[in-house]
Amino acid sequence: MKRNLYIGIDGGATKTKVRIEDADGCLLTEAQSGPGTIRTNVSKAWYAIIDGIQTALHKIDLDLYDQTHHYHVGLGLAGTEVAESCEEFLSQAHPFASIALKSDAYTACLGAHQGKEGGIIIIGTGTIGLKIEKGVVTTVGGWGFPHDDEGSGAWLGMEAIRLTLESIDHRREPSDFSKAIFRHFKKDLDHMVTWSNQALPTHFAELAPIVVEYVKRKNPDAIHLVERAGVAIARTYDALVKQSTLPKLPVSLLGGLSHSIEPWLPKRIRTRCKPPQGDATQGAILMIKKSEGFIV
Amino acid sequence: MKRNLYIGIDGGATKTKVRIEDADGCLLTEAQSGPGTIRTNVSKAWYAIIDGIQTALHKIDLDLYDQTHHYHVGLGLAGTEVAESCEEFLSQAHPFASIALKSDAYTACLGAHQGKEGGIIIIGTGTIGLKIEKGVVTTVGGWGFPHDDEGSGAWLGMEAIRLTLESIDHRREPSDFSKAIFRHFKKDLDHMVTWSNQALPTHFAELAPIVVEYVKRKNPDAIHLVERAGVAIARTYDALVKQSTLPKLPVSLLGGLSHSIEPWLPKRIRTRCKPPQGDATQGAILMIKKSEGFIV
C-alpha cells in the first residue's frame, strides 16, 4: 500500500513556499522556489510549484515520480480571483494523487487559526482582509492596485514616489525621506520617472523598506504615510468585525509589513490582534487533508 | 515660388486636432483624427497626424503631396517626455518642408498666452502645470499615473472605483455616488474588478463625468474627491508661481475638467486665473513660425 504524504504550497508574487508532512502531521521537509502566483502566468506558477516540491522531496531522498507514495497537495496561490487562471491551472496534467486550490489568503487564514474560525489581514505587497466562519469566506479589500490595496507595500512605494516627485518640482518641501527615495534612483529623474511608469506592484513595494527606515528616523513624511496605512487597515479590520457573528472574532495580522504598520493601528485593534498559530503552508495542508476527508 | 502654409497639431491621448493657417495667420481649415500621443505607439501617432492633415487639406482642395506648397508643421504631442519616442518620431521620413516637436502642454501654453510669457495648468485625463518665461520652460507634475496626476480625470476615476469597492465590502457606507459607479458596471463586481485591473488612465478618466454629475447633486463623497483635486491643483499653481520672476504670472486653466475643478480652488487662485487666448493648435503654429524665423 502506498504511503500518503501531504504537501502545502504558499504561492505568492515573489516566491513559493513548500511544506511536506506525513499523515500524523509531522513536518518532514520544507523548500522554496520562484513566484507561484497564477495572476499572470499559469505555466510559470506550475513550474515553480513542481520545482519547489522536487527540491523538498530530494532533501528526504524521495521523488515526485516514485511509485511508493501518494502525494496530496493543498495549494494556496495568489491570483485565484482571476477565474480563467484557476480554470487553466486546474486543467493541467499533474502527478499528484489529489489537489485542492484556494487563494493564498484563504490558506493563510486556515493556518493562522489552525482551521478554526477567525480572520486575518495580510499587509504585504498588497493588502486583504479575510475571515472564515462556519465555512463561509468573507473578504475585504484585495481588489487590485492602484485602485485598491491602500496601506500595502505597493501603495507605500507609490506614495513615496508621489511625494518625492512633488518635492522635486516644488509642490512640497523636500525632506530626508524624499531625498533618500531620490538617492535610491541615483538622483536620476529620468530614470525614476521611466521606472515609475513601468512599475508593477512588486516594484513599488521594493521601496517600502525605505519608508519603514524613515519612520524609525521619525521623518514626518514617512510617518504620515504609515499613519494613512494604519487608517486603511483599521477600516479593513472594522469591516471584518462588522460582518462577524462571533462576539470576539480572533484576527491575526500577517505579511511582511504587518509589524511595521501594527504600531499605527488604534489601540483597540492592537490589543485584539493575536499572533498566527501557523503559516499558509500549514493552512494548505489542513485544506487538502480536509478535502480528502482525513479531518472534519 | 511655392506658397507657405502653417499646420498646428495638438496630439493627445484620445484625439488629434489640426489647424492650418496661411502666412498672414488666417485660418484656412481645421480637422480631427485619432490619438496622436507618441507615448506608446509612434507609427500610430504619425498615421493619425497625416490622416488629420489630409482631411483638413481636402476641405480646401489641397493635398499633402502636391508640389505647389511648402507645409510647415508644429507638433504639440503627448508623450514627448519619453526620449526614445521623440527620437523614433523625428527619425521618420515625412513630406513636410519643416517640422518642430514639443509637448502638447508646451504648445497649449504658447497658444493660451499667444506666445507671451505665462503659465497653464491642464486638468484633463492627466494633469500638468507648465510656464514659459524668457524661453525657459518649467513643468510641475505630469510625471505619470498612478504615482502622479493627482486631481486629473484618471485620478478621479481611480478614486471613484476605490470608494465604490470600499462601499461594497463594508469599509465605508454606500452613497448615491458609489451606487451610480456600480451601476456603470451593471452592478457586476467581477466585471468592475477585471476592468479596473486592466484600466489605462484614459479608461479611469471615463468615470470623471459621473463624479462631476454627483458633485452637482451635492453628494458628499463626490464633493470630497473634487475638494482633494482642488488641493492638488492649488499646489501645482503655487509651485509655478513660486518659481516665477514675474510679479503676476498669468495662468490659464485648460483641459476638459478645468471648469469642474475651478470652483474648488482657493479664491486667491480663482480670481488670478485668466481665460486662454488660443488653443494648442494655435500655439503649435506659433512654434513652427518662430522656429522657421517668421516671427521672433
mmCIF file of N, CA, C and O in Angstrom, chain B residues 221-252:
data_model
loop_
_atom_site.group_PDB
_atom_site.id
_atom_site.type_symbol
_atom_site.label_atom_id
_atom_site.label_comp_id
_atom_site.label_asym_id
_atom_site.label_seq_id
_atom_site.Cartn_x
_atom_site.Cartn_y
_atom_site.Cartn_z
ATOM 1 N N ASP B 221 -19.445 62.316 -0.947
ATOM 2 C CA ASP B 221 -18.301 61.531 -1.448
ATOM 3 C C ASP B 221 -17.692 62.185 -2.687
ATOM 4 O O ASP B 221 -16.465 62.320 -2.799
ATOM 5 N N ALA B 222 -18.538 62.561 -3.626
ATOM 6 C CA ALA B 222 -18.056 63.172 -4.870
ATOM 7 C C ALA B 222 -17.428 64.534 -4.580
ATOM 8 O O ALA B 222 -16.382 64.878 -5.148
ATOM 9 N N ILE B 223 -18.059 65.296 -3.679
ATOM 10 C CA ILE B 223 -17.514 66.610 -3.321
ATOM 11 C C ILE B 223 -16.135 66.463 -2.671
ATOM 12 O O ILE B 223 -15.204 67.213 -2.960
ATOM 13 N N HIS B 224 -15.994 65.438 -1.823
ATOM 14 C CA HIS B 224 -14.698 65.212 -1.182
ATOM 15 C C HIS B 224 -13.598 64.971 -2.230
ATOM 16 O O HIS B 224 -12.467 65.447 -2.093
ATOM 17 N N LEU B 225 -13.946 64.258 -3.301
ATOM 18 C CA LEU B 225 -12.957 63.995 -4.361
ATOM 19 C C LEU B 225 -12.538 65.288 -5.074
ATOM 20 O O LEU B 225 -11.347 65.527 -5.285
ATOM 21 N N VAL B 226 -13.507 66.131 -5.455
ATOM 22 C CA VAL B 226 -13.116 67.365 -6.161
ATOM 23 C C VAL B 226 -12.421 68.349 -5.209
ATOM 24 O O VAL B 226 -11.573 69.136 -5.641
ATOM 25 N N GLU B 227 -12.762 68.274 -3.909
ATOM 26 C CA GLU B 227 -12.021 69.091 -2.942
ATOM 27 C C GLU B 227 -10.546 68.678 -2.912
ATOM 28 O O GLU B 227 -9.646 69.522 -2.918
ATOM 29 N N ARG B 228 -10.308 67.364 -2.901
ATOM 30 C CA ARG B 228 -8.911 66.877 -2.908
ATOM 31 C C ARG B 228 -8.223 67.259 -4.221
ATOM 32 O O ARG B 228 -7.044 67.623 -4.224
ATOM 33 N N ALA B 229 -8.964 67.167 -5.334
ATOM 34 C CA ALA B 229 -8.402 67.595 -6.620
ATOM 35 C C ALA B 229 -8.032 69.076 -6.567
ATOM 36 O O ALA B 229 -6.962 69.484 -7.039
ATOM 37 N N GLY B 230 -8.907 69.883 -5.960
ATOM 38 C CA GLY B 230 -8.646 71.311 -5.824
ATOM 39 C C GLY B 230 -7.365 71.593 -5.042
ATOM 40 O O GLY B 230 -6.566 72.459 -5.417
ATOM 41 N N VAL B 231 -7.150 70.827 -3.980
ATOM 42 C CA VAL B 231 -5.923 70.992 -3.177
ATOM 43 C C VAL B 231 -4.696 70.666 -4.028
ATOM 44 O O VAL B 231 -3.690 71.385 -4.014
ATOM 45 N N ALA B 232 -4.791 69.574 -4.814
ATOM 46 C CA ALA B 232 -3.658 69.170 -5.654
ATOM 47 C C ALA B 232 -3.360 70.229 -6.716
ATOM 48 O O ALA B 232 -2.199 70.588 -6.953
ATOM 49 N N ILE B 233 -4.399 70.770 -7.338
ATOM 50 C CA ILE B 233 -4.205 71.780 -8.383
ATOM 51 C C ILE B 233 -3.676 73.080 -7.772
ATOM 52 O O ILE B 233 -2.828 73.759 -8.367
ATOM 53 N N ALA B 234 -4.144 73.414 -6.573
ATOM 54 C CA ALA B 234 -3.650 74.624 -5.900
ATOM 55 C C ALA B 234 -2.150 74.503 -5.625
ATOM 56 O O ALA B 234 -1.400 75.483 -5.767
ATOM 57 N N ARG B 235 -1.705 73.319 -5.250
ATOM 58 C CA ARG B 235 -0.269 73.124 -5.001
ATOM 59 C C ARG B 235 0.524 73.257 -6.308
ATOM 60 O O ARG B 235 1.642 73.760 -6.314
ATOM 61 N N THR B 236 -0.049 72.782 -7.416
ATOM 62 C CA THR B 236 0.609 72.941 -8.716
ATOM 63 C C THR B 236 0.724 74.426 -9.063
ATOM 64 O O THR B 236 1.789 74.894 -9.492
ATOM 65 N N TYR B 237 -0.379 75.167 -8.832
ATOM 66 C CA TYR B 237 -0.385 76.603 -9.084
ATOM 67 C C TYR B 237 0.697 77.303 -8.261
ATOM 68 O O TYR B 237 1.508 78.068 -8.788
ATOM 69 N N ASP B 238 0.709 76.998 -6.964
ATOM 70 C CA ASP B 238 1.674 77.652 -6.075
ATOM 71 C C ASP B 238 3.117 77.332 -6.477
ATOM 72 O O ASP B 238 4.000 78.183 -6.371
ATOM 73 N N ALA B 239 3.345 76.084 -6.935
ATOM 74 C CA ALA B 239 4.701 75.709 -7.348
ATOM 75 C C ALA B 239 5.136 76.483 -8.590
ATOM 76 O O ALA B 239 6.303 76.868 -8.722
ATOM 77 N N LEU B 240 4.203 76.746 -9.496
ATOM 78 C CA LEU B 240 4.518 77.549 -10.688
ATOM 79 C C LEU B 240 4.853 78.994 -10.296
ATOM 80 O O LEU B 240 5.858 79.563 -10.738
ATOM 81 N N VAL B 241 3.994 79.573 -9.458
ATOM 82 C CA VAL B 241 4.163 80.974 -9.063
ATOM 83 C C VAL B 241 5.460 81.161 -8.269
ATOM 84 O O VAL B 241 6.201 82.135 -8.465
ATOM 85 N N LYS B 242 5.752 80.191 -7.378
ATOM 86 C CA LYS B 242 6.959 80.255 -6.547
ATOM 87 C C LYS B 242 8.228 80.332 -7.409
ATOM 88 O O LYS B 242 9.213 80.951 -7.031
ATOM 89 N N GLN B 243 8.184 79.677 -8.582
ATOM 90 C CA GLN B 243 9.366 79.623 -9.438
ATOM 91 C C GLN B 243 9.374 80.722 -10.502
ATOM 92 O O GLN B 243 10.217 80.707 -11.392
ATOM 93 N N SER B 244 8.431 81.665 -10.396
ATOM 94 C CA SER B 244 8.333 82.717 -11.405
ATOM 95 C C SER B 244 9.050 83.986 -10.943
ATOM 96 O O SER B 244 9.085 84.299 -9.752
ATOM 97 N N THR B 245 9.619 84.721 -11.924
ATOM 98 C CA THR B 245 10.203 86.021 -11.599
ATOM 99 C C THR B 245 9.217 87.143 -11.910
ATOM 100 O O THR B 245 9.478 88.300 -11.587
ATOM 101 N N LEU B 246 8.083 86.778 -12.543
ATOM 102 C CA LEU B 246 7.088 87.804 -12.869
ATOM 103 C C LEU B 246 6.286 88.139 -11.616
ATOM 104 O O LEU B 246 5.907 87.254 -10.859
ATOM 105 N N PRO B 247 6.008 89.445 -11.393
ATOM 106 C CA PRO B 247 5.219 89.792 -10.210
ATOM 107 C C PRO B 247 3.827 89.175 -10.255
ATOM 108 O O PRO B 247 3.294 88.761 -9.235
ATOM 109 N N LYS B 248 3.262 89.120 -11.442
ATOM 110 C CA LYS B 248 1.939 88.477 -11.569
ATOM 111 C C LYS B 248 1.935 87.548 -12.767
ATOM 112 O O LYS B 248 1.519 87.942 -13.871
ATOM 113 N N LEU B 249 2.397 86.312 -12.554
ATOM 114 C CA LEU B 249 2.419 85.327 -13.635
ATOM 115 C C LEU B 249 0.993 85.064 -14.112
ATOM 116 O O LEU B 249 0.156 84.627 -13.327
ATOM 117 N N PRO B 250 0.672 85.353 -15.398
ATOM 118 C CA PRO B 250 -0.676 84.991 -15.860
ATOM 119 C C PRO B 250 -0.791 83.473 -16.032
ATOM 120 O O PRO B 250 0.088 82.852 -16.632
ATOM 121 N N VAL B 251 -1.840 82.902 -15.467
ATOM 122 C CA VAL B 251 -2.034 81.447 -15.524
ATOM 123 C C VAL B 251 -3.429 81.141 -16.063
ATOM 124 O O VAL B 251 -4.408 81.766 -15.640
ATOM 125 N N SER B 252 -3.496 80.228 -17.011
ATOM 126 C CA SER B 252 -4.797 79.769 -17.536
ATOM 127 C C SER B 252 -5.017 78.316 -17.158
ATOM 128 O O SER B 252 -4.088 77.514 -17.173
#
